[in-house]
Short mmCIF file of C-alpha atoms and ligand atoms in Angstrom, two decimals:
data_model
loop_
_atom_site.label_atom_id
_atom_site.label_comp_id
_atom_site.label_asym_id
_atom_site.label_seq_id
_atom_site.Cartn_x
_atom_site.Cartn_y
_atom_site.Cartn_z
CA UNK A 1 9.34 31.16 20.51
CA UNK A 2 12.86 29.78 20.75
CA UNK A 3 15.63 30.96 18.43
CA UNK A 4 15.65 27.84 16.28
CA UNK A 5 11.88 27.94 15.70
CA UNK A 6 12.17 31.60 14.72
CA UNK A 7 14.93 30.72 12.25
CA UNK A 8 12.95 27.85 10.78
CA UNK A 9 10.04 30.23 10.23
CA UNK A 10 12.30 32.87 8.69
CA UNK A 11 13.54 30.38 6.09
CA UNK A 12 11.34 29.45 3.13
CA UNK A 13 11.85 25.71 3.55
CA UNK A 14 13.43 23.04 5.74
CA UNK A 15 16.55 21.19 4.59
CA UNK A 16 15.33 18.42 2.24
CA UNK A 17 15.69 14.88 3.58
CA UNK A 18 17.80 13.95 0.51
CA UNK A 19 20.51 16.34 1.62
CA UNK A 20 20.45 15.04 5.20
CA UNK A 21 20.71 11.41 4.01
CA UNK A 22 23.73 12.29 1.91
CA UNK A 23 25.36 14.31 4.70
CA UNK A 24 24.83 11.50 7.21
CA UNK A 25 26.84 9.00 5.12
CA UNK A 26 30.24 8.45 6.66
CA UNK A 27 32.08 9.09 3.40
CA UNK A 28 30.49 12.57 3.22
CA UNK A 29 32.25 13.67 6.39
CA UNK A 30 35.55 14.92 4.90
CA UNK A 31 33.75 17.12 2.35
CA UNK A 32 31.30 18.31 4.96
CA UNK A 33 34.01 19.34 7.40
CA UNK A 34 36.31 20.90 4.80
CA UNK A 35 33.43 22.87 3.30
CA UNK A 36 32.25 23.86 6.76
CA UNK A 37 35.76 25.17 7.55
CA UNK A 38 35.68 27.09 4.26
CA UNK A 39 32.27 28.56 5.15
CA UNK A 40 33.56 29.84 8.49
CA UNK A 41 36.57 31.40 6.79
CA UNK A 42 34.33 32.93 4.14
CA UNK A 43 31.92 34.27 6.76
CA UNK A 44 34.80 36.11 8.47
CA UNK A 45 36.02 37.46 5.15
CA UNK A 46 32.53 38.65 4.10
CA UNK A 47 32.15 40.49 7.40
CA UNK A 48 35.55 42.13 6.93
CA UNK A 49 34.72 43.15 3.37
CA UNK A 50 31.68 45.00 4.72
CA UNK A 51 33.94 46.68 7.30
CA UNK A 52 36.25 47.95 4.56
CA UNK A 53 33.44 49.20 2.34
CA UNK A 54 31.20 50.84 4.93
CA UNK A 55 33.63 52.61 7.27
CA UNK A 56 31.10 55.27 8.29
CA UNK A 57 28.63 52.81 9.85
CA UNK A 58 29.71 52.36 13.46
CA UNK A 59 27.09 49.79 14.38
CA UNK A 60 28.05 47.68 11.36
CA UNK A 61 31.76 47.96 12.19
CA UNK A 62 31.24 46.74 15.75
CA UNK A 63 28.86 43.91 14.90
CA UNK A 64 30.91 42.68 11.92
CA UNK A 65 34.20 42.87 13.80
CA UNK A 66 32.82 40.70 16.57
CA UNK A 67 31.21 38.37 14.06
CA UNK A 68 34.45 37.96 12.09
CA UNK A 69 36.33 37.02 15.26
CA UNK A 70 33.71 34.44 16.18
CA UNK A 71 33.76 32.93 12.69
CA UNK A 72 37.54 32.57 12.85
CA UNK A 73 37.22 30.76 16.17
CA UNK A 74 34.72 28.40 14.52
CA UNK A 75 37.22 27.95 11.71
CA UNK A 76 39.92 26.94 14.21
CA UNK A 77 37.49 24.50 15.83
CA UNK A 78 36.80 22.92 12.42
CA UNK A 79 40.53 22.65 11.78
CA UNK A 80 41.12 20.94 15.12
CA UNK A 81 38.35 18.43 14.44
CA UNK A 82 39.75 17.69 11.00
CA UNK A 83 43.22 17.21 12.39
CA UNK A 84 42.01 14.89 15.15
CA UNK A 85 40.25 12.79 12.51
CA UNK A 86 43.13 12.80 10.03
CA UNK A 87 41.04 14.62 7.45
CA UNK A 88 43.35 16.32 5.02
CA UNK A 89 42.48 19.95 4.23
CA UNK A 90 42.36 19.73 0.45
CA UNK A 91 41.17 22.42 -1.91
CA UNK A 92 37.43 22.30 -2.44
CA UNK A 93 35.52 24.54 -4.85
CA UNK A 94 32.73 26.71 -3.43
CA UNK A 95 29.08 25.72 -3.57
CA UNK A 96 26.76 27.54 -5.98
CA UNK A 97 24.85 28.85 -2.95
CA UNK A 98 26.49 32.16 -1.99
CA UNK A 99 27.11 33.17 -5.60
CA UNK A 100 23.50 32.32 -6.45
CA UNK A 101 22.23 34.48 -3.60
CA UNK A 102 24.45 37.40 -4.60
CA UNK A 103 23.49 37.38 -8.26
CA UNK A 104 20.42 39.65 -7.84
CA UNK A 105 22.13 42.14 -5.45
CA UNK A 106 21.32 45.75 -6.38
CA UNK A 107 24.21 47.94 -7.52
CA UNK A 108 23.04 51.27 -6.05
CA UNK A 109 23.35 52.20 -2.37
CA UNK A 110 21.91 51.63 0.13
CA UNK A 111 20.25 48.82 -1.84
CA UNK A 112 23.52 46.97 -2.25
CA UNK A 113 24.32 47.09 1.47
CA UNK A 114 20.78 46.10 2.47
CA UNK A 115 20.78 43.16 0.04
CA UNK A 116 24.17 41.92 1.28
CA UNK A 117 22.94 42.13 4.89
CA UNK A 118 19.72 40.25 4.06
CA UNK A 119 21.78 37.57 2.31
CA UNK A 120 24.06 37.38 5.35
CA UNK A 121 20.98 36.77 7.50
CA UNK A 122 19.82 33.93 5.24
CA UNK A 123 23.23 32.25 5.14
CA UNK A 124 23.50 32.38 8.95
CA UNK A 125 19.91 31.18 9.37
CA UNK A 126 20.41 28.28 6.96
CA UNK A 127 23.66 27.29 8.67
CA UNK A 128 21.81 27.21 11.98
CA UNK A 129 18.95 25.17 10.56
CA UNK A 130 21.39 22.67 9.01
CA UNK A 131 23.46 22.32 12.19
CA UNK A 132 20.27 21.45 14.06
CA UNK A 133 18.99 19.10 11.34
CA UNK A 134 22.32 17.28 11.10
CA UNK A 135 23.18 16.95 14.78
CA UNK A 136 21.06 13.82 15.42
CA UNK A 137 22.94 11.97 12.64
CA UNK A 138 26.46 12.83 13.78
CA UNK A 139 28.75 11.24 16.33
CA UNK A 140 28.68 12.73 19.83
CA UNK A 141 31.68 14.99 19.41
CA UNK A 142 30.48 16.53 16.16
CA UNK A 143 26.88 16.76 17.34
CA UNK A 144 28.05 18.65 20.41
CA UNK A 145 30.13 21.00 18.24
CA UNK A 146 27.24 21.68 15.86
CA UNK A 147 24.83 22.32 18.71
CA UNK A 148 27.34 24.74 20.25
CA UNK A 149 27.43 26.68 17.00
CA UNK A 150 23.66 27.16 16.94
CA UNK A 151 23.81 29.89 19.53
CA UNK A 152 26.37 32.17 17.89
CA UNK A 153 25.08 31.64 14.37
CA UNK A 154 21.57 32.44 15.64
CA UNK A 155 22.89 35.74 16.98
CA UNK A 156 24.67 36.45 13.68
CA UNK A 157 21.40 36.03 11.82
CA UNK A 158 19.77 38.58 14.11
CA UNK A 159 22.69 41.02 13.76
CA UNK A 160 22.49 40.94 9.98
CA UNK A 161 18.74 41.37 9.97
CA UNK A 162 18.71 44.30 12.38
CA UNK A 163 21.50 46.08 10.47
CA UNK A 164 19.53 45.60 7.23
CA UNK A 165 16.42 47.12 8.82
CA UNK A 166 18.38 50.03 10.34
CA UNK A 167 20.18 51.00 7.16
CA UNK A 168 17.38 50.49 4.64
CA UNK A 169 15.42 53.62 5.55
CA UNK A 170 12.28 51.85 4.31
CA UNK A 171 10.43 48.58 5.01
CA UNK A 172 12.40 45.60 3.71
CA UNK A 173 9.84 42.82 4.09
CA UNK A 174 9.37 42.52 0.34
CA UNK A 175 13.10 42.33 -0.25
CA UNK A 176 13.41 39.66 2.45
CA UNK A 177 10.59 37.71 0.80
CA UNK A 178 12.36 37.97 -2.54
CA UNK A 179 15.61 36.54 -1.16
CA UNK A 180 13.64 33.89 0.76
CA UNK A 181 12.44 32.64 -2.63
CA UNK A 182 15.93 32.69 -4.16
CA UNK A 183 17.34 30.82 -1.17
CA UNK A 184 14.56 28.22 -1.19
CA UNK A 185 15.18 27.51 -4.88
CA UNK A 186 18.92 26.97 -4.23
CA UNK A 187 18.14 24.60 -1.35
CA UNK A 188 15.34 22.63 -2.99
CA UNK A 189 16.59 22.25 -6.56
CA UNK A 190 18.89 19.42 -7.70
CA UNK A 191 22.58 20.16 -7.20
CA UNK A 192 25.41 18.21 -8.82
CA UNK A 193 27.80 19.02 -5.99
CA UNK A 194 27.53 18.11 -2.34
CA UNK A 195 28.47 20.92 0.03
CA UNK A 196 27.36 22.33 3.37
CA UNK A 197 24.87 24.65 1.64
CA UNK A 198 24.11 22.55 -1.46
CA UNK A 199 20.68 21.70 -2.84
CA UNK A 200 19.17 18.24 -3.19
CA UNK A 201 21.90 15.80 -4.28
CA UNK A 202 21.33 15.37 -8.02
CA UNK A 203 21.59 11.56 -7.91
CA UNK A 204 18.62 11.49 -5.53
CA UNK A 205 16.64 14.17 -7.33
CA UNK A 206 16.95 12.38 -10.68
FE1 FE2 B 301 30.41 30.38 12.25
FE1 FE2 B 302 28.00 32.99 11.65
#
């Protein structure tokens, strides 16, 4: 099974066609790229937050350090693309997605760590799935960029998942299934805002 198929099976649903139609519109491109840049920046920052909180976990420190560096390179690639296309980097509020996923995170350890790692796996997996779903609708340069990201984000998904399994000390399949449901709901329900990880555009869902 190739990495993308595995990721599609890990996720509870495919990206709805309503989101793809909206993302493929040319006037969606600035928001898409700015939010994508923000997501890369946020991914690096999330990884570094884990490094500050869990200093005694060597495997986590190594994997998250490498991941943070890769995300920052992706961020720079987004910036370069925006600059080349004269897209101004304006302030854009975050999607409901990451906050919605984090809402049910447990407060006790290691539950908190395991939940954050499972959520990290879902965010990476969804990013991968969306890059692949979007690529056919983008111009050559962007499609090539998004396809190039598939590989590293696919590895990030696996890193998060294996860390979650290693640190849980118990089977986590039920917890993964729980977050799969939360993630699916965020992706499939109507969403007033269009972002890289938003749900079905509300104007189409209505
Ligand atoms: Fe990335
Ligand atoms: Fe990533």
